[in-house]
Amino acid sequence: MESLRDAERVIATHFAQSDAPIVVKADRLMAGKGVQVCGTADEAVAFAATVGGTLVIERCVRGVEVSLHVLVDGAVCAPLPLARDHKRLLDGDRGPNTGGMGAIAPVRLPEGVSVDGLMDRCVRPIAVALASRGTPFRGVIFAGLMLDGANPTVLEYNARFGDPETEVLMPLIADDFVSHLLEPGHAAVRVHRGAAAAVVLAARGYPAAPETGRPIVGLDRVPDCHLFHAGTRREGSQVVTNGGRVVVVTARGDDVAEARARAYQGALRISFDGAQFRRDIGGVA
Ligand SMILES: Nc1ncnc2c1ncn2[C@@H]1O[C@H](COP(=O)(O)OP(=O)(O)O)[C@@H](O)[C@H]1O
Ligand SMILES: [Mg+2]
């Protein structure tokens, strides 16, 4: 809707009939700050007024959030393992939303749900529709899904890889991934057995106002992990923090429990003043 007055009316009507939260979204790029799940009418109206512009108001879908990345070339599709991001800053999914504090893959699915089934419901139809109307898509579709039992709802499609999901997907891929990128979707992507987990080391003050310029130690003392430098820079012979999310530590294991244990062992070897990270990545797999 285009006006705040319209939004207020929709919000008031909703809360007159229901106690369920409502979701208010700005209809534009907002660097991850354009969506709020609002439990009261006051909160929803205040958020709508703050973001302004064209708004989308959605019913709140419940369930478990998962990320499905799919290589697509026209109607041809090949999925990557299902991943789960951990968006909130603090353990137990508390605190403000962030760009992502950690991830795991693959996600264990409820009985009766498969990646192929999710593809059929949520991704193949859109790839086929885009191709058949003369606007074929080539690249990666990252569908953000909410799974309520066996029932998926698409929250969003992104035409790019997700972060930090990509940091757990890449170590799981057993093929030469570049060849898949050159011919997306044309062959099934082979993956390693087991699982991967990623822990994000963030700076003090993240996400509101991260500190930067702190020397990082231990980067050369992390065996069995992949380190993704997200917000670092060289300063002379040192590596210093240079962003909110500083380093992502990823490890593989036979299962999520082993992968997360290795990733945490790695994360604990890296330190900088003000480092913060979640202790429960993959704990609810
Ligand atoms: N309809 C909805 N019901 C419940 N939660 C939602 C809904 N839409 C979005 N969310 C929550 O808000 C988050 C951000 O929304 P999303 O559409 O992914 O926007 P962004 O472009 O910021 O990634 C989602 O990851 C999800 O947790
Ligand atoms: Mg999103």
mmCIF file of N, CA and C in Angstrom, residues 70-141:
data_model
loop_
_atom_site.group_PDB
_atom_site.id
_atom_site.type_symbol
_atom_site.label_atom_id
_atom_site.label_comp_id
_atom_site.label_asym_id
_atom_site.label_seq_id
_atom_site.Cartn_x
_atom_site.Cartn_y
_atom_site.Cartn_z
ATOM 1 N N VAL A 70 19.251 -22.762 -5.339
ATOM 2 C CA VAL A 70 19.044 -23.574 -6.526
ATOM 3 C C VAL A 70 19.760 -22.932 -7.708
ATOM 4 N N LEU A 71 20.544 -23.736 -8.418
ATOM 5 C CA LEU A 71 21.162 -23.260 -9.660
ATOM 6 C C LEU A 71 20.134 -23.426 -10.769
ATOM 7 N N VAL A 72 19.935 -22.366 -11.527
ATOM 8 C CA VAL A 72 18.818 -22.323 -12.474
ATOM 9 C C VAL A 72 19.315 -21.836 -13.834
ATOM 10 N N ASP A 73 18.834 -22.530 -14.892
ATOM 11 C CA ASP A 73 19.050 -22.034 -16.251
ATOM 12 C C ASP A 73 17.743 -22.250 -16.997
ATOM 13 N N GLY A 74 16.955 -21.209 -17.116
ATOM 14 C CA GLY A 74 15.623 -21.372 -17.699
ATOM 15 C C GLY A 74 14.796 -22.277 -16.812
ATOM 16 N N ALA A 75 14.262 -23.364 -17.386
ATOM 17 C CA ALA A 75 13.435 -24.272 -16.596
ATOM 18 C C ALA A 75 14.254 -25.373 -15.932
ATOM 19 N N VAL A 76 15.573 -25.371 -16.169
ATOM 20 C CA VAL A 76 16.441 -26.422 -15.629
ATOM 21 C C VAL A 76 16.943 -25.990 -14.250
ATOM 22 N N CYS A 77 16.836 -26.881 -13.268
ATOM 23 C CA CYS A 77 17.174 -26.496 -11.884
ATOM 24 C C CYS A 77 17.974 -27.594 -11.190
ATOM 25 N N ALA A 78 18.934 -27.209 -10.363
ATOM 26 C CA ALA A 78 19.634 -28.168 -9.494
ATOM 27 C C ALA A 78 19.803 -27.558 -8.107
ATOM 28 N N PRO A 79 19.260 -28.230 -7.089
ATOM 29 C CA PRO A 79 19.338 -27.662 -5.735
ATOM 30 C C PRO A 79 20.680 -27.927 -5.069
ATOM 31 N N LEU A 80 21.046 -27.036 -4.168
ATOM 32 C CA LEU A 80 22.148 -27.267 -3.227
ATOM 33 C C LEU A 80 21.501 -27.768 -1.928
ATOM 34 N N PRO A 81 22.305 -28.271 -0.987
ATOM 35 C CA PRO A 81 21.708 -28.741 0.277
ATOM 36 C C PRO A 81 20.910 -27.631 0.961
ATOM 37 N N LEU A 82 19.898 -28.056 1.676
ATOM 38 C CA LEU A 82 19.086 -27.098 2.418
ATOM 39 C C LEU A 82 19.898 -26.557 3.601
ATOM 40 N N ALA A 83 19.845 -25.239 3.812
ATOM 41 C CA ALA A 83 20.639 -24.613 4.877
ATOM 42 C C ALA A 83 19.736 -23.861 5.843
ATOM 43 N N ARG A 84 20.290 -23.616 7.026
ATOM 44 C CA ARG A 84 19.576 -22.771 7.988
ATOM 45 C C ARG A 84 20.501 -21.681 8.505
ATOM 46 N N ASP A 85 19.986 -20.469 8.445
ATOM 47 C CA ASP A 85 20.693 -19.298 8.941
ATOM 48 C C ASP A 85 20.253 -19.051 10.393
ATOM 49 N N HIS A 86 21.017 -18.288 11.130
ATOM 50 C CA HIS A 86 20.629 -17.859 12.487
ATOM 51 C C HIS A 86 20.735 -16.333 12.503
ATOM 52 N N LYS A 87 19.604 -15.688 12.317
ATOM 53 C CA LYS A 87 19.621 -14.238 12.038
ATOM 54 C C LYS A 87 19.767 -13.360 13.284
ATOM 55 N N ARG A 88 19.284 -13.839 14.420
ATOM 56 C CA ARG A 88 19.311 -12.963 15.592
ATOM 57 C C ARG A 88 20.698 -12.925 16.212
ATOM 58 N N LEU A 89 20.997 -11.837 16.878
ATOM 59 C CA LEU A 89 22.339 -11.631 17.431
ATOM 60 C C LEU A 89 22.664 -12.602 18.569
ATOM 61 N N LEU A 90 21.656 -12.911 19.394
ATOM 62 C CA LEU A 90 21.942 -13.591 20.660
ATOM 63 C C LEU A 90 21.404 -15.016 20.683
ATOM 64 N N ASP A 91 21.961 -15.816 21.591
ATOM 65 C CA ASP A 91 21.523 -17.202 21.772
ATOM 66 C C ASP A 91 20.015 -17.266 21.986
ATOM 67 N N GLY A 92 19.432 -18.372 21.549
ATOM 68 C CA GLY A 92 17.995 -18.562 21.750
ATOM 69 C C GLY A 92 17.161 -17.661 20.854
ATOM 70 N N ASP A 93 17.744 -17.200 19.740
ATOM 71 C CA ASP A 93 17.040 -16.317 18.804
ATOM 72 C C ASP A 93 16.478 -15.086 19.486
ATOM 73 N N ARG A 94 17.317 -14.467 20.301
ATOM 74 C CA ARG A 94 16.939 -13.200 20.928
ATOM 75 C C ARG A 94 17.821 -12.081 20.357
ATOM 76 N N GLY A 95 17.453 -10.852 20.720
ATOM 77 C CA GLY A 95 18.258 -9.710 20.295
ATOM 78 C C GLY A 95 17.913 -9.265 18.888
ATOM 79 N N PRO A 96 18.612 -8.245 18.403
ATOM 80 C CA PRO A 96 18.261 -7.670 17.103
ATOM 81 C C PRO A 96 18.592 -8.606 15.943
ATOM 82 N N ASN A 97 17.952 -8.355 14.804
ATOM 83 C CA ASN A 97 18.285 -9.068 13.580
ATOM 84 C C ASN A 97 19.654 -8.637 13.084
ATOM 85 N N THR A 98 20.360 -9.569 12.477
ATOM 86 C CA THR A 98 21.682 -9.282 11.918
ATOM 87 C C THR A 98 21.713 -9.791 10.486
ATOM 88 N N GLY A 99 22.863 -9.653 9.857
ATOM 89 C CA GLY A 99 23.052 -10.263 8.542
ATOM 90 C C GLY A 99 23.186 -11.772 8.629
ATOM 91 N N GLY A 100 23.253 -12.321 9.843
ATOM 92 C CA GLY A 100 23.384 -13.770 10.031
ATOM 93 C C GLY A 100 24.562 -14.068 10.934
ATOM 94 N N MET A 101 24.325 -14.829 11.995
ATOM 95 C CA MET A 101 25.363 -15.114 13.003
ATOM 96 C C MET A 101 25.905 -16.531 12.884
ATOM 97 N N GLY A 102 25.386 -17.289 11.936
ATOM 98 C CA GLY A 102 25.880 -18.648 11.767
ATOM 99 C C GLY A 102 24.916 -19.429 10.905
ATOM 100 N N ALA A 103 25.346 -20.615 10.475
ATOM 101 C CA ALA A 103 24.495 -21.421 9.600
ATOM 102 C C ALA A 103 24.895 -22.885 9.714
ATOM 103 N N ILE A 104 23.957 -23.727 9.325
ATOM 104 C CA ILE A 104 24.234 -25.157 9.194
ATOM 105 C C ILE A 104 23.626 -25.677 7.891
ATOM 106 N N ALA A 105 24.172 -26.778 7.422
ATOM 107 C CA ALA A 105 23.595 -27.510 6.296
ATOM 108 C C ALA A 105 24.133 -28.928 6.359
ATOM 109 N N PRO A 106 23.369 -29.931 5.946
ATOM 110 C CA PRO A 106 21.971 -29.817 5.555
ATOM 111 C C PRO A 106 21.055 -29.733 6.775
ATOM 112 N N VAL A 107 19.833 -29.299 6.542
ATOM 113 C CA VAL A 107 18.816 -29.226 7.586
ATOM 114 C C VAL A 107 18.036 -30.538 7.584
ATOM 115 N N ARG A 108 17.818 -31.072 8.775
ATOM 116 C CA ARG A 108 17.004 -32.287 8.852
ATOM 117 C C ARG A 108 15.544 -31.909 8.636
ATOM 118 N N LEU A 109 14.903 -32.573 7.700
ATOM 119 C CA LEU A 109 13.524 -32.201 7.350
ATOM 120 C C LEU A 109 12.516 -33.058 8.078
ATOM 121 N N PRO A 110 11.333 -32.497 8.356
ATOM 122 C CA PRO A 110 10.292 -33.310 8.978
ATOM 123 C C PRO A 110 9.848 -34.433 8.051
ATOM 124 N N GLU A 111 9.278 -35.443 8.673
ATOM 125 C CA GLU A 111 8.733 -36.587 7.933
ATOM 126 C C GLU A 111 7.863 -36.096 6.767
ATOM 127 N N GLY A 112 8.068 -36.694 5.608
ATOM 128 C CA GLY A 112 7.196 -36.363 4.475
ATOM 129 C C GLY A 112 7.645 -35.148 3.676
ATOM 130 N N VAL A 113 8.743 -34.519 4.068
ATOM 131 C CA VAL A 113 9.237 -33.351 3.319
ATOM 132 C C VAL A 113 10.584 -33.717 2.723
ATOM 133 N N SER A 114 10.793 -33.341 1.456
ATOM 134 C CA SER A 114 12.090 -33.580 0.817
ATOM 135 C C SER A 114 12.499 -32.323 0.066
ATOM 136 N N VAL A 115 13.802 -32.219 -0.207
ATOM 137 C CA VAL A 115 14.274 -31.077 -0.993
ATOM 138 C C VAL A 115 13.583 -31.091 -2.355
ATOM 139 N N ASP A 116 13.424 -32.293 -2.922
ATOM 140 C CA ASP A 116 12.768 -32.372 -4.219
ATOM 141 C C ASP A 116 11.316 -31.869 -4.156
ATOM 142 N N GLY A 117 10.639 -32.215 -3.063
ATOM 143 C CA GLY A 117 9.266 -31.741 -2.884
ATOM 144 C C GLY A 117 9.220 -30.217 -2.756
ATOM 145 N N LEU A 118 10.179 -29.659 -2.017
ATOM 146 C CA LEU A 118 10.236 -28.194 -1.878
ATOM 147 C C LEU A 118 10.537 -27.541 -3.226
ATOM 148 N N MET A 119 11.414 -28.184 -3.994
ATOM 149 C CA MET A 119 11.712 -27.674 -5.348
ATOM 150 C C MET A 119 10.441 -27.626 -6.191
ATOM 151 N N ASP A 120 9.664 -28.725 -6.140
ATOM 152 C CA ASP A 120 8.440 -28.800 -6.959
ATOM 153 C C ASP A 120 7.416 -27.742 -6.556
ATOM 154 N N ARG A 121 7.330 -27.498 -5.253
ATOM 155 C CA ARG A 121 6.341 -26.521 -4.773
ATOM 156 C C ARG A 121 6.802 -25.080 -4.949
ATOM 157 N N CYS A 122 8.090 -24.835 -4.682
ATOM 158 C CA CYS A 122 8.518 -23.447 -4.434
ATOM 159 C C CYS A 122 9.491 -22.876 -5.455
ATOM 160 N N VAL A 123 10.192 -23.709 -6.206
ATOM 161 C CA VAL A 123 11.217 -23.141 -7.088
ATOM 162 C C VAL A 123 10.980 -23.476 -8.559
ATOM 163 N N ARG A 124 10.725 -24.773 -8.868
ATOM 164 C CA ARG A 124 10.531 -25.112 -10.291
ATOM 165 C C ARG A 124 9.416 -24.279 -10.926
ATOM 166 N N PRO A 125 8.270 -24.091 -10.247
ATOM 167 C CA PRO A 125 7.199 -23.323 -10.905
ATOM 168 C C PRO A 125 7.634 -21.912 -11.294
ATOM 169 N N ILE A 126 8.441 -21.283 -10.462
ATOM 170 C CA ILE A 126 8.813 -19.895 -10.800
ATOM 171 C C ILE A 126 9.837 -19.889 -11.927
ATOM 172 N N ALA A 127 10.740 -20.897 -11.927
ATOM 173 C CA ALA A 127 11.712 -20.979 -13.027
ATOM 174 C C ALA A 127 10.986 -21.240 -14.347
ATOM 175 N N VAL A 128 10.017 -22.151 -14.310
ATOM 176 C CA VAL A 128 9.254 -22.484 -15.520
ATOM 177 C C VAL A 128 8.451 -21.272 -15.988
ATOM 178 N N ALA A 129 7.846 -20.565 -15.042
ATOM 179 C CA ALA A 129 7.028 -19.404 -15.408
ATOM 180 C C ALA A 129 7.895 -18.309 -16.033
ATOM 181 N N LEU A 130 9.060 -18.065 -15.455
ATOM 182 C CA LEU A 130 9.940 -17.027 -16.003
ATOM 183 C C LEU A 130 10.390 -17.401 -17.416
ATOM 184 N N ALA A 131 10.719 -18.691 -17.601
ATOM 185 C CA ALA A 131 11.177 -19.130 -18.923
ATOM 186 C C ALA A 131 10.048 -19.029 -19.938
ATOM 187 N N SER A 132 8.840 -19.453 -19.546
ATOM 188 C CA SER A 132 7.766 -19.522 -20.534
ATOM 189 C C SER A 132 7.230 -18.138 -20.888
ATOM 190 N N ARG A 133 7.492 -17.137 -20.075
ATOM 191 C CA ARG A 133 7.043 -15.805 -20.506
ATOM 192 C C ARG A 133 8.156 -15.023 -21.217
ATOM 193 N N GLY A 134 9.232 -15.738 -21.561
ATOM 194 C CA GLY A 134 10.284 -15.115 -22.365
ATOM 195 C C GLY A 134 11.311 -14.354 -21.552
ATOM 196 N N THR A 135 11.321 -14.566 -20.241
ATOM 197 C CA THR A 135 12.337 -13.912 -19.398
ATOM 198 C C THR A 135 13.052 -14.960 -18.556
ATOM 199 N N PRO A 136 13.763 -15.904 -19.237
ATOM 200 C CA PRO A 136 14.402 -16.985 -18.475
ATOM 201 C C PRO A 136 15.437 -16.430 -17.507
ATOM 202 N N PHE A 137 15.513 -17.095 -16.343
ATOM 203 C CA PHE A 137 16.482 -16.678 -15.340
ATOM 204 C C PHE A 137 17.672 -17.617 -15.382
ATOM 205 N N ARG A 138 18.862 -17.087 -15.264
ATOM 206 C CA ARG A 138 20.082 -17.895 -15.239
ATOM 207 C C ARG A 138 20.907 -17.432 -14.061
ATOM 208 N N GLY A 139 21.133 -18.334 -13.133
ATOM 209 C CA GLY A 139 21.910 -17.953 -11.960
ATOM 210 C C GLY A 139 21.433 -18.737 -10.758
ATOM 211 N N VAL A 140 21.488 -18.110 -9.597
ATOM 212 C CA VAL A 140 21.058 -18.804 -8.384
ATOM 213 C C VAL A 140 19.777 -18.162 -7.862
ATOM 214 N N ILE A 141 18.809 -19.002 -7.555
ATOM 215 C CA ILE A 141 17.631 -18.540 -6.822
ATOM 216 C C ILE A 141 17.777 -19.060 -5.400
#
